[in-house]
Short mmCIF file of C-alpha atoms and ligand atoms in Angstrom, two decimals:
data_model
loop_
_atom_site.label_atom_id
_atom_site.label_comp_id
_atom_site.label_asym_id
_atom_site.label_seq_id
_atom_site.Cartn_x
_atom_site.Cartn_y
_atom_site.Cartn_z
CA UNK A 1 -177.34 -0.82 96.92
CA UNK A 2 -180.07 -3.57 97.23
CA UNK A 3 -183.08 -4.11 94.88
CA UNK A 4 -186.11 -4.38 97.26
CA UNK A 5 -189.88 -6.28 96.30
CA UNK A 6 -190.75 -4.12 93.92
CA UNK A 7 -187.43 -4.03 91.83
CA UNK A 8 -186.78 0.14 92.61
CA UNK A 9 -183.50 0.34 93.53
CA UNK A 10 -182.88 1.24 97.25
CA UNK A 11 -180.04 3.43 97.67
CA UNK A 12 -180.46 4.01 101.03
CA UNK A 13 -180.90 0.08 102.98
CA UNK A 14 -181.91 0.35 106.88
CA UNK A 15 -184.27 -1.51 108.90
CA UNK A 16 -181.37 -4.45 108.67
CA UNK A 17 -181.07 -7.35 110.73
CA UNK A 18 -177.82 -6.62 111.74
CA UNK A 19 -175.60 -3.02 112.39
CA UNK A 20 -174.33 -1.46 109.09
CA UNK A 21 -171.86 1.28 108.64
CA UNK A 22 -173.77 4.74 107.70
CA UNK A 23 -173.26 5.58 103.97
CA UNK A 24 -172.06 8.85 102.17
CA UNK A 25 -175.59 10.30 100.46
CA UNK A 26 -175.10 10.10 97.01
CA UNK A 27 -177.57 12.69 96.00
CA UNK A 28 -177.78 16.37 96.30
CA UNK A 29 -179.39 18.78 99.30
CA UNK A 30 -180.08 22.05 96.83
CA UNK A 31 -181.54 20.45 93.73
CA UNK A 32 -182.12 24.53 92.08
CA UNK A 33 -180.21 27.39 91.72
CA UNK A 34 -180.55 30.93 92.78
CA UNK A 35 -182.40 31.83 90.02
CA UNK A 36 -185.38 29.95 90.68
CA UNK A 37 -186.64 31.77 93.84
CA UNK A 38 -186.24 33.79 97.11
CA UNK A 39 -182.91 32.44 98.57
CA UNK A 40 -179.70 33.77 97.19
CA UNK A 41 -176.51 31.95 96.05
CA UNK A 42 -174.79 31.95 99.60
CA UNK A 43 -177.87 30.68 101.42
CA UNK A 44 -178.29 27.78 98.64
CA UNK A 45 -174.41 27.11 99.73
CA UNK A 46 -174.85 27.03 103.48
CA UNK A 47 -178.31 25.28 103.22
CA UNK A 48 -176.33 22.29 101.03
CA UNK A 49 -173.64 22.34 103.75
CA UNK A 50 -175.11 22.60 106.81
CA UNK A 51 -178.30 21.14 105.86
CA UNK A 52 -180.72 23.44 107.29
CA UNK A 53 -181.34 27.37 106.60
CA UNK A 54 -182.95 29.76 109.69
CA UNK A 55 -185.11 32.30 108.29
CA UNK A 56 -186.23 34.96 111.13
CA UNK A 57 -189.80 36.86 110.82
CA UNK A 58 -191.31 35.16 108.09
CA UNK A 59 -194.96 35.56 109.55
CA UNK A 60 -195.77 39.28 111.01
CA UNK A 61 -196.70 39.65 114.15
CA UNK A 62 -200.57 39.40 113.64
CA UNK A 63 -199.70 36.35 110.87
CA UNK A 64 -198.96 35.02 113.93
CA UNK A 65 -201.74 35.73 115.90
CA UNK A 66 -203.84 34.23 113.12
CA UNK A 67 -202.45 31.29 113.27
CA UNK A 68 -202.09 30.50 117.06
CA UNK A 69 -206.06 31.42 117.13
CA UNK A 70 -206.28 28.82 114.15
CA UNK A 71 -204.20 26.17 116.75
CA UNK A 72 -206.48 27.25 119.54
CA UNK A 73 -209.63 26.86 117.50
CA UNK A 74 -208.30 23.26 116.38
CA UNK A 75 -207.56 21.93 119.97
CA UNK A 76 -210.60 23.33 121.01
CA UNK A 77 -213.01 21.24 118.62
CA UNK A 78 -213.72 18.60 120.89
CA UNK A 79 -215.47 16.45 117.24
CA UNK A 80 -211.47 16.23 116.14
CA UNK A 81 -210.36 14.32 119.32
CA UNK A 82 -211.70 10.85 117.65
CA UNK A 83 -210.02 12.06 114.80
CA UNK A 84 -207.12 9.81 114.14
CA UNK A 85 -205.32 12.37 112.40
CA UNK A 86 -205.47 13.82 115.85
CA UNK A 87 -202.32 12.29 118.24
CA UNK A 88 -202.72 13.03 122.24
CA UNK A 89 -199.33 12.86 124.76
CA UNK A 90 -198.82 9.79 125.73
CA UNK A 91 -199.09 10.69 129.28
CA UNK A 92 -201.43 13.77 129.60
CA UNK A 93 -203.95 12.90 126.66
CA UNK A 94 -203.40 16.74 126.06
CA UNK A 95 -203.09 16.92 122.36
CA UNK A 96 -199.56 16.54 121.12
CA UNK A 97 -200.05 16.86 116.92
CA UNK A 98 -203.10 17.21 114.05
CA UNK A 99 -201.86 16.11 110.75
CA UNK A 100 -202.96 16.81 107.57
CA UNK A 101 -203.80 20.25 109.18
CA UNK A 102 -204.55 21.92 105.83
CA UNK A 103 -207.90 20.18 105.56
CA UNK A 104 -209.31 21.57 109.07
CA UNK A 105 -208.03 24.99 108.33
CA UNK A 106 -207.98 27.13 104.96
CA UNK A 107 -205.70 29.50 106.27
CA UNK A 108 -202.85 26.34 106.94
CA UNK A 109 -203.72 25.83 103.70
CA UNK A 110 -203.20 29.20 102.17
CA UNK A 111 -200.12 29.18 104.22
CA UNK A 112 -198.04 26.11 102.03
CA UNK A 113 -198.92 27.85 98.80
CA UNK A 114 -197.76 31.17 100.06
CA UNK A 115 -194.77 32.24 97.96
CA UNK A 116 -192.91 32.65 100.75
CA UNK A 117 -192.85 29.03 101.31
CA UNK A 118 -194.09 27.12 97.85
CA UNK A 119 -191.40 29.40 96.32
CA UNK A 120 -188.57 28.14 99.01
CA UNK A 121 -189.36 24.92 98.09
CA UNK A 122 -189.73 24.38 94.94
CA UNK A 123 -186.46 26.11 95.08
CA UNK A 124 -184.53 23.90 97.17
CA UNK A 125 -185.85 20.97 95.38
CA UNK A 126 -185.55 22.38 91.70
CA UNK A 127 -189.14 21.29 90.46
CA UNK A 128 -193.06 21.14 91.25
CA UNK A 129 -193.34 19.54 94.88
CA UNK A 130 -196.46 18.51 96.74
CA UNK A 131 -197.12 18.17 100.44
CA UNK A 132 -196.19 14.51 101.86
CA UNK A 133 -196.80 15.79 105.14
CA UNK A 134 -197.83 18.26 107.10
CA UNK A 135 -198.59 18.81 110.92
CA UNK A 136 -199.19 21.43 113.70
CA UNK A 137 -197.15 20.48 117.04
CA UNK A 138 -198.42 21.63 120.05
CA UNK A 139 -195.20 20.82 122.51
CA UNK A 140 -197.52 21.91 125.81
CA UNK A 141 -195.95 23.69 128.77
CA UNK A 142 -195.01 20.98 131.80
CA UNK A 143 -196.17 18.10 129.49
CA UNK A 144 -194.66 18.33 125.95
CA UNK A 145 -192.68 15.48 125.58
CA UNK A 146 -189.56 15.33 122.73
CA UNK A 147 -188.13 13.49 120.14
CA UNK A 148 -185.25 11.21 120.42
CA UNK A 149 -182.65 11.45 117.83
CA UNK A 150 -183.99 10.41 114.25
CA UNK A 151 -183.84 11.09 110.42
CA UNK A 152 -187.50 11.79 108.70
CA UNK A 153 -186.33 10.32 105.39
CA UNK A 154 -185.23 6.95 107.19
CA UNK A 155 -189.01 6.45 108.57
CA UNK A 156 -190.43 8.47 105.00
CA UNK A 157 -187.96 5.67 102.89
CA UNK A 158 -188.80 2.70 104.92
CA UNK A 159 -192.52 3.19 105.50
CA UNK A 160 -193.53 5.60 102.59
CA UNK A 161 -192.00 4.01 100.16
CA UNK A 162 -189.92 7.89 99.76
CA UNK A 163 -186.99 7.18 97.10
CA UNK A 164 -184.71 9.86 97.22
CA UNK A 165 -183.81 12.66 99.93
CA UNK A 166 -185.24 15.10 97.44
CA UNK A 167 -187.93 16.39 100.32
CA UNK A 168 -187.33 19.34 102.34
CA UNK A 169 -189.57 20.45 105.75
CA UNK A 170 -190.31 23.90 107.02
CA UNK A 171 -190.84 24.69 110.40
CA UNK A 172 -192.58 27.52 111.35
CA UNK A 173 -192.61 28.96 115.08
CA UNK A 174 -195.92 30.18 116.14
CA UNK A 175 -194.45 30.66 120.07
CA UNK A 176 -190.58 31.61 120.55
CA UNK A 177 -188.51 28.94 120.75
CA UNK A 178 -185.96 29.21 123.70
CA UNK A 179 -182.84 26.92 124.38
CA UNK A 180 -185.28 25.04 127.34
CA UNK A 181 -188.60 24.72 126.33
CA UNK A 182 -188.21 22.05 123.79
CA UNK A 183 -186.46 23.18 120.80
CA UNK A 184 -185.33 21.35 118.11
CA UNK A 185 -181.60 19.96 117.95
CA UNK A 186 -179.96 19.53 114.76
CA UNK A 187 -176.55 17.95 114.00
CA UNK A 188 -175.21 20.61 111.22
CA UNK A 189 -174.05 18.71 108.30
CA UNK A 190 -175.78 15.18 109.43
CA UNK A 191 -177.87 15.20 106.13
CA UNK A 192 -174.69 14.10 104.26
CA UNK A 193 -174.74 10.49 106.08
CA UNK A 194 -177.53 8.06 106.08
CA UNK A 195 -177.27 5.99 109.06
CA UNK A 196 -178.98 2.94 108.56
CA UNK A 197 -181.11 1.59 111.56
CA UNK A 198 -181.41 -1.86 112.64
CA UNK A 199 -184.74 -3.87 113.16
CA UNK A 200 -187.69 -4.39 111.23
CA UNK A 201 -191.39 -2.25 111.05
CA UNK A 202 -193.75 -3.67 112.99
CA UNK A 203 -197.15 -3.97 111.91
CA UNK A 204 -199.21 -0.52 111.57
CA UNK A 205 -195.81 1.09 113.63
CA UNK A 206 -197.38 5.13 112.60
CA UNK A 207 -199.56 3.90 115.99
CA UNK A 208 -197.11 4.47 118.58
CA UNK A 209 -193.92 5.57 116.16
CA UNK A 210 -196.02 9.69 115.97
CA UNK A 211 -196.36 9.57 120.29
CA UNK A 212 -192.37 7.83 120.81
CA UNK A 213 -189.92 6.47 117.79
CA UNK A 214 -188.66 3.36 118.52
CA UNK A 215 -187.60 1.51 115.07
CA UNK A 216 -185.82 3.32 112.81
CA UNK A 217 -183.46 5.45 115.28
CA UNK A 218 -180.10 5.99 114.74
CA UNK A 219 -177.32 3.63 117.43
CA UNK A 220 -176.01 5.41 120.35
CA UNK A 221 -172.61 4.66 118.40
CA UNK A 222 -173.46 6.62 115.45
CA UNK A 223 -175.03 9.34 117.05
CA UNK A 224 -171.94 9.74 119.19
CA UNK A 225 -169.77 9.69 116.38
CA UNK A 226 -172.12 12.36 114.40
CA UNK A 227 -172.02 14.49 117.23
CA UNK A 228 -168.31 14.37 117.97
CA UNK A 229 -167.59 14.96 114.18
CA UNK A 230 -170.59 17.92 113.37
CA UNK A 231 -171.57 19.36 116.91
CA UNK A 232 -175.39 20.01 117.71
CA UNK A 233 -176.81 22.97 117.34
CA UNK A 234 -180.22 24.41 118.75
CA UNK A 235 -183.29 26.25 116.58
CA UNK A 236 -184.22 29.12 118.63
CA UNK A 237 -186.35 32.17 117.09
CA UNK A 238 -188.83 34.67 118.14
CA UNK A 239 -192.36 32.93 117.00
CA UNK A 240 -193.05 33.76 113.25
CA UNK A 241 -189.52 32.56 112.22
CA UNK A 242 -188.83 29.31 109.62
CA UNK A 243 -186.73 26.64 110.06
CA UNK A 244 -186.16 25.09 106.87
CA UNK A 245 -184.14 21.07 106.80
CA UNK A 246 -183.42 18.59 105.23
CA UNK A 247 -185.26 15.27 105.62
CA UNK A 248 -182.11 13.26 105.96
CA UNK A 249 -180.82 15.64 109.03
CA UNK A 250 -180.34 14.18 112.22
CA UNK A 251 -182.50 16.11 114.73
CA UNK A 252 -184.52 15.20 118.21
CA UNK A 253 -186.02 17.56 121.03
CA UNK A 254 -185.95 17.42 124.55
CA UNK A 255 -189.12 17.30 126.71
CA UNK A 256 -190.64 21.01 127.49
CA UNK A 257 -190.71 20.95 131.28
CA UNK A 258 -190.94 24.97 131.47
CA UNK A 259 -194.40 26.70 131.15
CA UNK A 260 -193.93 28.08 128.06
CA UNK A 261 -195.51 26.14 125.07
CA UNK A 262 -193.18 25.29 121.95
CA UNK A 263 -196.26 24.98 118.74
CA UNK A 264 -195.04 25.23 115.17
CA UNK A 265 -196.47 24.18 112.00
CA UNK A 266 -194.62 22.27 109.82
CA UNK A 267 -194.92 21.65 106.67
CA UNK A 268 -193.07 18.47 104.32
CA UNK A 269 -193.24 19.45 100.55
CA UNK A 270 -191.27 16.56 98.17
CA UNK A 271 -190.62 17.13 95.03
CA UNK A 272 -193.08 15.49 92.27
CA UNK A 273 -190.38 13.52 90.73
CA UNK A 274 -189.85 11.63 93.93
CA UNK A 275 -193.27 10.35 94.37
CA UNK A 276 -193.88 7.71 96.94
CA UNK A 277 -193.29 4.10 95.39
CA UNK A 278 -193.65 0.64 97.48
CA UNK A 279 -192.05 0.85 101.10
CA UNK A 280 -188.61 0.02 101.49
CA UNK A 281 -188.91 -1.40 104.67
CA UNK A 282 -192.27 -2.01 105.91
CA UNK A 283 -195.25 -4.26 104.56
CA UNK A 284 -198.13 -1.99 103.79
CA UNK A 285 -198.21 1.97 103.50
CA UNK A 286 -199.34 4.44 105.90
CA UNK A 287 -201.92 6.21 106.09
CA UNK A 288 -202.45 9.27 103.58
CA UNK A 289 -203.04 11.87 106.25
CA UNK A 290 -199.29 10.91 107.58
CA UNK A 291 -197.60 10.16 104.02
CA UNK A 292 -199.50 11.60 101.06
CA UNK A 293 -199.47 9.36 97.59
CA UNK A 294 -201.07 12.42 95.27
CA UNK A 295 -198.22 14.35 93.73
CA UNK A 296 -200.23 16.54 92.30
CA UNK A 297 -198.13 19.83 91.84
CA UNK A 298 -199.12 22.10 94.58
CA UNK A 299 -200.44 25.79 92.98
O1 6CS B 1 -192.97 9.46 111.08
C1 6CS B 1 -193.08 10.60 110.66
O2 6CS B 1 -193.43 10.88 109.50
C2 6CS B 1 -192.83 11.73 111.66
N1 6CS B 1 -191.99 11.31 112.72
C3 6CS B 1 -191.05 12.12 113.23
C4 6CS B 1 -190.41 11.74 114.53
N2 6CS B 1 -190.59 13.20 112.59
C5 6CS B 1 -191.01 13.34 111.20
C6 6CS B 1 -192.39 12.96 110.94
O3 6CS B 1 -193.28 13.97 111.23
FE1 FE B 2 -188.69 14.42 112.72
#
Protein backbone atom coordinates (compact mmCIF):
# COMPACT_ATOMS: atom_id res chain seq x y z
CA UNK A 1 0.00 0.00 0.00
CA UNK A 2 1.15 3.64 -0.71
CA UNK A 3 -0.18 6.86 0.94
CA UNK A 4 -0.96 9.20 -2.02
CA UNK A 5 -1.23 13.52 -1.79
CA UNK A 6 -3.92 13.58 0.19
CA UNK A 7 -2.80 11.02 2.95
CA UNK A 8 -5.98 8.29 2.03
CA UNK A 9 -4.47 5.24 1.85
CA UNK A 10 -4.33 3.68 -1.69
CA UNK A 11 -4.83 0.10 -1.63
CA UNK A 12 -4.96 -0.36 -5.03
CA UNK A 13 -1.43 1.64 -6.74
CA UNK A 14 -1.47 1.75 -10.79
CA UNK A 15 -0.61 4.37 -13.14
CA UNK A 16 3.25 3.37 -12.06
CA UNK A 17 6.25 4.21 -13.79
CA UNK A 18 7.31 0.91 -14.11
CA UNK A 19 5.34 -2.86 -14.51
CA UNK A 20 4.02 -4.19 -11.12
CA UNK A 21 2.72 -7.59 -10.34
CA UNK A 22 -1.34 -7.50 -10.09
CA UNK A 23 -2.46 -7.76 -6.41
CA UNK A 24 -5.04 -10.12 -4.62
CA UNK A 25 -8.24 -7.53 -3.85
CA UNK A 26 -8.42 -7.30 -0.37
CA UNK A 27 -11.99 -6.31 -0.11
CA UNK A 28 -15.23 -7.98 -0.72
CA UNK A 29 -17.57 -8.27 -4.16
CA UNK A 30 -21.15 -8.90 -2.14
CA UNK A 31 -20.96 -6.37 0.66
CA UNK A 32 -25.05 -7.61 1.85
CA UNK A 33 -26.70 -10.60 2.42
CA UNK A 34 -29.75 -12.22 1.06
CA UNK A 35 -31.87 -10.64 3.28
CA UNK A 36 -31.52 -7.28 2.11
CA UNK A 37 -33.15 -7.59 -1.37
CA UNK A 38 -34.16 -9.45 -4.61
CA UNK A 39 -31.18 -11.87 -5.20
CA UNK A 40 -31.07 -15.05 -3.23
CA UNK A 41 -28.19 -16.71 -1.29
CA UNK A 42 -26.79 -18.74 -4.37
CA UNK A 43 -26.82 -15.77 -6.72
CA UNK A 44 -24.98 -13.54 -3.91
CA UNK A 45 -22.39 -16.70 -4.06
CA UNK A 46 -21.89 -16.88 -7.81
CA UNK A 47 -22.03 -13.02 -8.19
CA UNK A 48 -18.89 -12.89 -5.41
CA UNK A 49 -17.21 -15.65 -7.47
CA UNK A 50 -17.60 -15.01 -10.78
CA UNK A 51 -17.98 -11.41 -10.47
CA UNK A 52 -20.87 -10.69 -12.55
CA UNK A 53 -24.69 -11.99 -12.29
CA UNK A 54 -27.00 -12.28 -15.83
CA UNK A 55 -30.44 -11.46 -15.13
CA UNK A 56 -32.79 -12.26 -18.32
CA UNK A 57 -36.16 -10.09 -18.94
CA UNK A 58 -35.86 -7.53 -16.51
CA UNK A 59 -37.66 -4.83 -18.76
CA UNK A 60 -41.02 -6.20 -20.63
CA UNK A 61 -41.25 -6.09 -23.91
CA UNK A 62 -42.92 -2.57 -24.25
CA UNK A 63 -40.34 -1.37 -21.15
CA UNK A 64 -38.33 -1.84 -23.87
CA UNK A 65 -39.90 -0.12 -26.45
CA UNK A 66 -40.06 2.85 -24.10
CA UNK A 67 -36.83 3.09 -23.73
CA UNK A 68 -35.33 2.57 -27.28
CA UNK A 69 -37.98 5.50 -28.29
CA UNK A 70 -36.33 7.44 -25.26
CA UNK A 71 -32.62 6.55 -27.14
CA UNK A 72 -34.14 7.53 -30.43
CA UNK A 73 -35.63 10.74 -29.12
CA UNK A 74 -32.08 11.55 -27.48
CA UNK A 75 -29.97 11.01 -30.72
CA UNK A 76 -32.42 12.75 -32.50
CA UNK A 77 -32.15 16.22 -30.56
CA UNK A 78 -29.80 17.77 -32.74
CA UNK A 79 -29.37 20.90 -29.42
CA UNK A 80 -27.49 17.77 -27.46
CA UNK A 81 -24.78 17.25 -30.17
CA UNK A 82 -22.68 20.38 -28.59
CA UNK A 83 -23.43 18.79 -25.53
CA UNK A 84 -20.23 17.52 -24.09
CA UNK A 85 -21.91 15.00 -22.18
CA UNK A 86 -22.65 13.86 -25.67
CA UNK A 87 -19.44 11.54 -27.20
CA UNK A 88 -19.60 10.88 -31.23
CA UNK A 89 -17.44 7.67 -32.92
CA UNK A 90 -14.37 8.59 -33.53
CA UNK A 91 -14.67 7.81 -37.10
CA UNK A 92 -18.38 8.25 -38.15
CA UNK A 93 -19.30 11.30 -35.79
CA UNK A 94 -22.49 9.03 -35.35
CA UNK A 95 -23.12 9.27 -31.70
CA UNK A 96 -21.36 6.63 -29.68
CA UNK A 97 -22.57 7.56 -25.73
CA UNK A 98 -24.78 10.45 -23.63
CA UNK A 99 -23.82 10.46 -20.08
CA UNK A 100 -25.48 11.56 -17.27
CA UNK A 101 -28.58 10.33 -19.27
CA UNK A 102 -30.95 10.68 -16.29
CA UNK A 103 -31.05 14.44 -16.65
CA UNK A 104 -32.31 14.41 -20.48
CA UNK A 105 -34.81 11.76 -19.72
CA UNK A 106 -37.22 11.18 -16.58
CA UNK A 107 -37.98 7.87 -17.51
CA UNK A 108 -33.80 6.87 -17.31
CA UNK A 109 -34.31 8.39 -14.32
CA UNK A 110 -37.25 6.52 -12.96
CA UNK A 111 -35.45 3.57 -14.27
CA UNK A 112 -32.17 3.65 -11.46
CA UNK A 113 -34.65 4.06 -8.63
CA UNK A 114 -36.77 1.23 -9.84
CA UNK A 115 -36.66 -1.52 -7.21
CA UNK A 116 -35.67 -3.75 -9.55
CA UNK A 117 -32.41 -2.12 -9.81
CA UNK A 118 -31.92 0.43 -6.59
CA UNK A 119 -32.90 -2.75 -4.67
CA UNK A 120 -30.03 -4.98 -6.57
CA UNK A 121 -27.76 -2.57 -5.62
CA UNK A 122 -28.00 -1.48 -2.60
CA UNK A 123 -27.95 -5.16 -2.14
CA UNK A 124 -24.77 -6.06 -3.59
CA UNK A 125 -23.15 -3.19 -1.93
CA UNK A 126 -24.85 -3.56 1.61
CA UNK A 127 -25.80 0.24 2.11
CA UNK A 128 -27.37 3.54 0.48
CA UNK A 129 -25.50 3.99 -3.00
CA UNK A 130 -25.74 6.88 -5.43
CA UNK A 131 -25.13 7.03 -9.15
CA UNK A 132 -21.27 7.80 -10.06
CA UNK A 133 -22.12 7.17 -13.47
CA UNK A 134 -24.41 6.52 -15.78
CA UNK A 135 -24.60 6.30 -19.70
CA UNK A 136 -26.68 5.09 -22.73
CA UNK A 137 -24.33 3.28 -25.47
CA UNK A 138 -25.42 3.31 -28.75
CA UNK A 139 -22.79 0.57 -30.37
CA UNK A 140 -24.26 1.50 -34.18
CA UNK A 141 -24.57 -1.20 -36.83
CA UNK A 142 -21.27 -1.15 -39.38
CA UNK A 143 -19.70 1.63 -37.18
CA UNK A 144 -19.79 0.79 -33.42
CA UNK A 145 -16.46 0.56 -32.43
CA UNK A 146 -15.35 -1.59 -28.95
CA UNK A 147 -13.52 -1.50 -25.99
CA UNK A 148 -10.16 -2.88 -25.46
CA UNK A 149 -9.59 -4.82 -22.38
CA UNK A 150 -9.92 -2.59 -19.13
CA UNK A 151 -11.09 -2.44 -15.41
CA UNK A 152 -13.70 0.62 -14.60
CA UNK A 153 -12.44 0.87 -11.01
CA UNK A 154 -8.70 1.30 -12.28
CA UNK A 155 -9.80 4.56 -14.42
CA UNK A 156 -12.81 5.35 -11.42
CA UNK A 157 -9.59 4.95 -8.61
CA UNK A 158 -7.06 6.80 -10.57
CA UNK A 159 -9.12 9.66 -11.99
CA UNK A 160 -12.18 9.80 -9.55
CA UNK A 161 -10.50 9.65 -6.74
CA UNK A 162 -12.96 6.03 -6.16
CA UNK A 163 -11.43 4.29 -2.88
CA UNK A 164 -12.67 1.00 -2.68
CA UNK A 165 -14.21 -1.58 -5.31
CA UNK A 166 -17.42 -1.16 -3.38
CA UNK A 167 -19.31 0.05 -6.87
CA UNK A 168 -21.25 -2.24 -8.91
CA UNK A 169 -22.68 -1.41 -12.80
CA UNK A 170 -25.81 -2.67 -14.44
CA UNK A 171 -26.16 -3.15 -17.91
CA UNK A 172 -29.27 -3.20 -19.42
CA UNK A 173 -29.90 -4.47 -23.15
CA UNK A 174 -32.33 -2.41 -25.00
CA UNK A 175 -31.39 -4.53 -28.53
CA UNK A 176 -30.33 -8.38 -28.21
CA UNK A 177 -27.00 -8.87 -27.76
CA UNK A 178 -25.55 -11.65 -30.08
CA UNK A 179 -21.98 -13.31 -29.90
CA UNK A 180 -20.99 -10.76 -33.17
CA UNK A 181 -22.44 -7.61 -32.91
CA UNK A 182 -20.38 -6.22 -30.16
CA UNK A 183 -21.04 -7.80 -26.95
CA UNK A 184 -19.38 -7.44 -23.95
CA UNK A 185 -16.46 -9.92 -22.87
CA UNK A 186 -15.86 -10.61 -19.37
CA UNK A 187 -13.02 -12.62 -17.77
CA UNK A 188 -15.18 -14.64 -14.96
CA UNK A 189 -13.49 -14.23 -11.72
CA UNK A 190 -11.03 -11.19 -12.95
CA UNK A 191 -12.59 -8.89 -10.21
CA UNK A 192 -10.47 -10.78 -7.61
CA UNK A 193 -7.05 -9.25 -9.14
CA UNK A 194 -6.25 -5.66 -9.58
CA UNK A 195 -3.83 -5.34 -12.28
CA UNK A 196 -2.06 -2.30 -11.95
CA UNK A 197 -1.38 -0.28 -15.25
CA UNK A 198 1.66 1.50 -16.12
CA UNK A 199 1.94 5.26 -17.21
CA UNK A 200 0.68 8.35 -15.96
CA UNK A 201 -2.94 10.48 -16.75
CA UNK A 202 -2.48 12.90 -19.06
CA UNK A 203 -3.99 16.13 -18.74
CA UNK A 204 -8.01 16.24 -19.11
CA UNK A 205 -7.47 12.21 -20.47
CA UNK A 206 -11.87 11.73 -20.11
CA UNK A 207 -11.25 13.66 -23.80
CA UNK A 208 -10.17 10.88 -25.82
CA UNK A 209 -10.03 7.99 -22.83
CA UNK A 210 -14.62 7.79 -23.41
CA UNK A 211 -13.95 7.45 -27.67
CA UNK A 212 -10.49 4.81 -27.17
CA UNK A 213 -8.68 3.86 -23.60
CA UNK A 214 -5.26 4.20 -23.81
CA UNK A 215 -3.75 4.75 -20.08
CA UNK A 216 -4.87 2.69 -17.62
CA UNK A 217 -5.20 -0.76 -19.65
CA UNK A 218 -4.18 -3.82 -18.42
CA UNK A 219 -0.38 -5.47 -20.26
CA UNK A 220 -0.81 -7.93 -22.93
CA UNK A 221 1.09 -10.15 -20.23
CA UNK A 222 -1.50 -9.92 -17.69
CA UNK A 223 -4.33 -10.17 -19.79
CA UNK A 224 -2.87 -13.36 -21.22
CA UNK A 225 -2.29 -14.74 -18.00
CA UNK A 226 -6.03 -13.73 -16.78
CA UNK A 227 -7.36 -15.31 -19.66
CA UNK A 228 -5.40 -18.55 -19.55
CA UNK A 229 -6.21 -18.85 -15.75
CA UNK A 230 -10.32 -17.61 -15.83
CA UNK A 231 -11.43 -18.05 -19.59
CA UNK A 232 -13.64 -15.22 -21.26
CA UNK A 233 -16.93 -15.40 -21.43
CA UNK A 234 -19.54 -13.42 -23.66
CA UNK A 235 -22.93 -11.36 -22.36
CA UNK A 236 -25.52 -12.30 -24.76
CA UNK A 237 -29.42 -11.73 -23.95
CA UNK A 238 -32.57 -11.00 -25.69
CA UNK A 239 -32.91 -6.95 -25.25
CA UNK A 240 -34.58 -6.17 -21.81
CA UNK A 241 -32.06 -8.44 -19.94
CA UNK A 242 -29.37 -7.02 -17.03
CA UNK A 243 -26.00 -7.56 -16.80
CA UNK A 244 -24.93 -6.79 -13.47
CA UNK A 245 -20.50 -6.52 -12.67
CA UNK A 246 -18.27 -5.67 -10.81
CA UNK A 247 -16.19 -2.52 -11.36
CA UNK A 248 -12.92 -4.29 -10.85
CA UNK A 249 -13.86 -7.05 -13.71
CA UNK A 250 -11.83 -7.24 -16.60
CA UNK A 251 -14.09 -6.74 -19.67
CA UNK A 252 -13.65 -5.12 -23.43
CA UNK A 253 -15.92 -5.45 -26.68
CA UNK A 254 -15.17 -6.00 -30.07
CA UNK A 255 -16.18 -3.57 -32.87
CA UNK A 256 -19.98 -4.22 -34.22
CA UNK A 257 -19.31 -4.73 -37.92
CA UNK A 258 -22.88 -6.55 -38.44
CA UNK A 259 -26.06 -4.38 -39.02
CA UNK A 260 -27.56 -4.97 -36.01
CA UNK A 261 -27.12 -2.19 -33.31
CA UNK A 262 -25.82 -3.27 -29.70
CA UNK A 263 -27.54 0.02 -27.24
CA UNK A 264 -27.78 -0.57 -23.51
CA UNK A 265 -28.08 1.67 -20.67
CA UNK A 266 -25.93 1.37 -18.01
CA UNK A 267 -26.06 2.44 -14.96
CA UNK A 268 -22.84 2.80 -12.05
CA UNK A 269 -24.41 3.06 -8.48
CA UNK A 270 -21.39 3.17 -5.53
CA UNK A 271 -22.10 2.83 -2.38
CA UNK A 272 -22.31 6.18 -0.12
CA UNK A 273 -19.60 5.09 2.12
CA UNK A 274 -17.16 5.05 -0.74
CA UNK A 275 -17.58 8.54 -1.84
CA UNK A 276 -15.13 9.95 -4.28
CA UNK A 277 -11.99 11.47 -2.39
CA UNK A 278 -8.80 13.15 -4.26
CA UNK A 279 -7.62 11.10 -7.44
CA UNK A 280 -5.23 8.51 -6.99
CA UNK A 281 -3.59 8.96 -10.05
CA UNK A 282 -4.43 11.94 -11.96
CA UNK A 283 -4.10 15.81 -11.15
CA UNK A 284 -7.55 17.28 -11.19
CA UNK A 285 -11.07 15.44 -11.22
CA UNK A 286 -13.33 14.82 -13.97
CA UNK A 287 -16.04 16.12 -14.86
CA UNK A 288 -19.37 15.47 -12.75
CA UNK A 289 -21.44 14.27 -15.66
CA UNK A 290 -18.63 11.32 -16.05
CA UNK A 291 -17.80 10.80 -12.16
CA UNK A 292 -20.44 12.20 -9.81
CA UNK A 293 -19.07 13.83 -6.27
CA UNK A 294 -22.86 14.06 -4.59
CA UNK A 295 -23.47 10.91 -2.59
CA UNK A 296 -26.55 11.78 -1.80
CA UNK A 297 -28.50 8.43 -1.13
CA UNK A 298 -30.47 7.73 -4.16
CA UNK A 299 -34.56 7.30 -3.16
O1 LIG B 1 -13.83 6.08 -17.96
C1 LIG B 1 -14.94 5.67 -17.66
O2 LIG B 1 -15.55 6.01 -16.62
C2 LIG B 1 -15.64 4.75 -18.65
N1 LIG B 1 -14.70 4.06 -19.47
C3 LIG B 1 -14.87 2.78 -19.81
C4 LIG B 1 -14.02 2.21 -20.90
N2 LIG B 1 -15.70 1.95 -19.17
C5 LIG B 1 -16.26 2.46 -17.92
C6 LIG B 1 -16.62 3.87 -17.94
O3 LIG B 1 -17.87 4.09 -18.49
FE1 LIG C 1 -15.86 -0.29 -18.96
Amino acid sequence: MTTTQHEQTDHYPTRLSTASRPIDRQHPTVWGTAADGPFTAAELEAHEARGFTVLEDVLSGDEVLSYRQELSRLTSDESLRDDERVITEKTSGEVRSIFEVQRFSAAIDALSRDPRVLGRARQLLGSDVYLHQTRVNYMPGFKGAGFYWHSDFETWHSEDGMPLPRAVSCSIALTDNYPFNGGLMVMPGSHRTFVPSVGETPEHNYKSSLKEQEVGVPSQEAVTELAHALGIEQFTGRAGSALWFDSNIMHGSGNNITPFPRSNIFLVFNSVENALVEPFAARGVRPDHIANRDATPLR
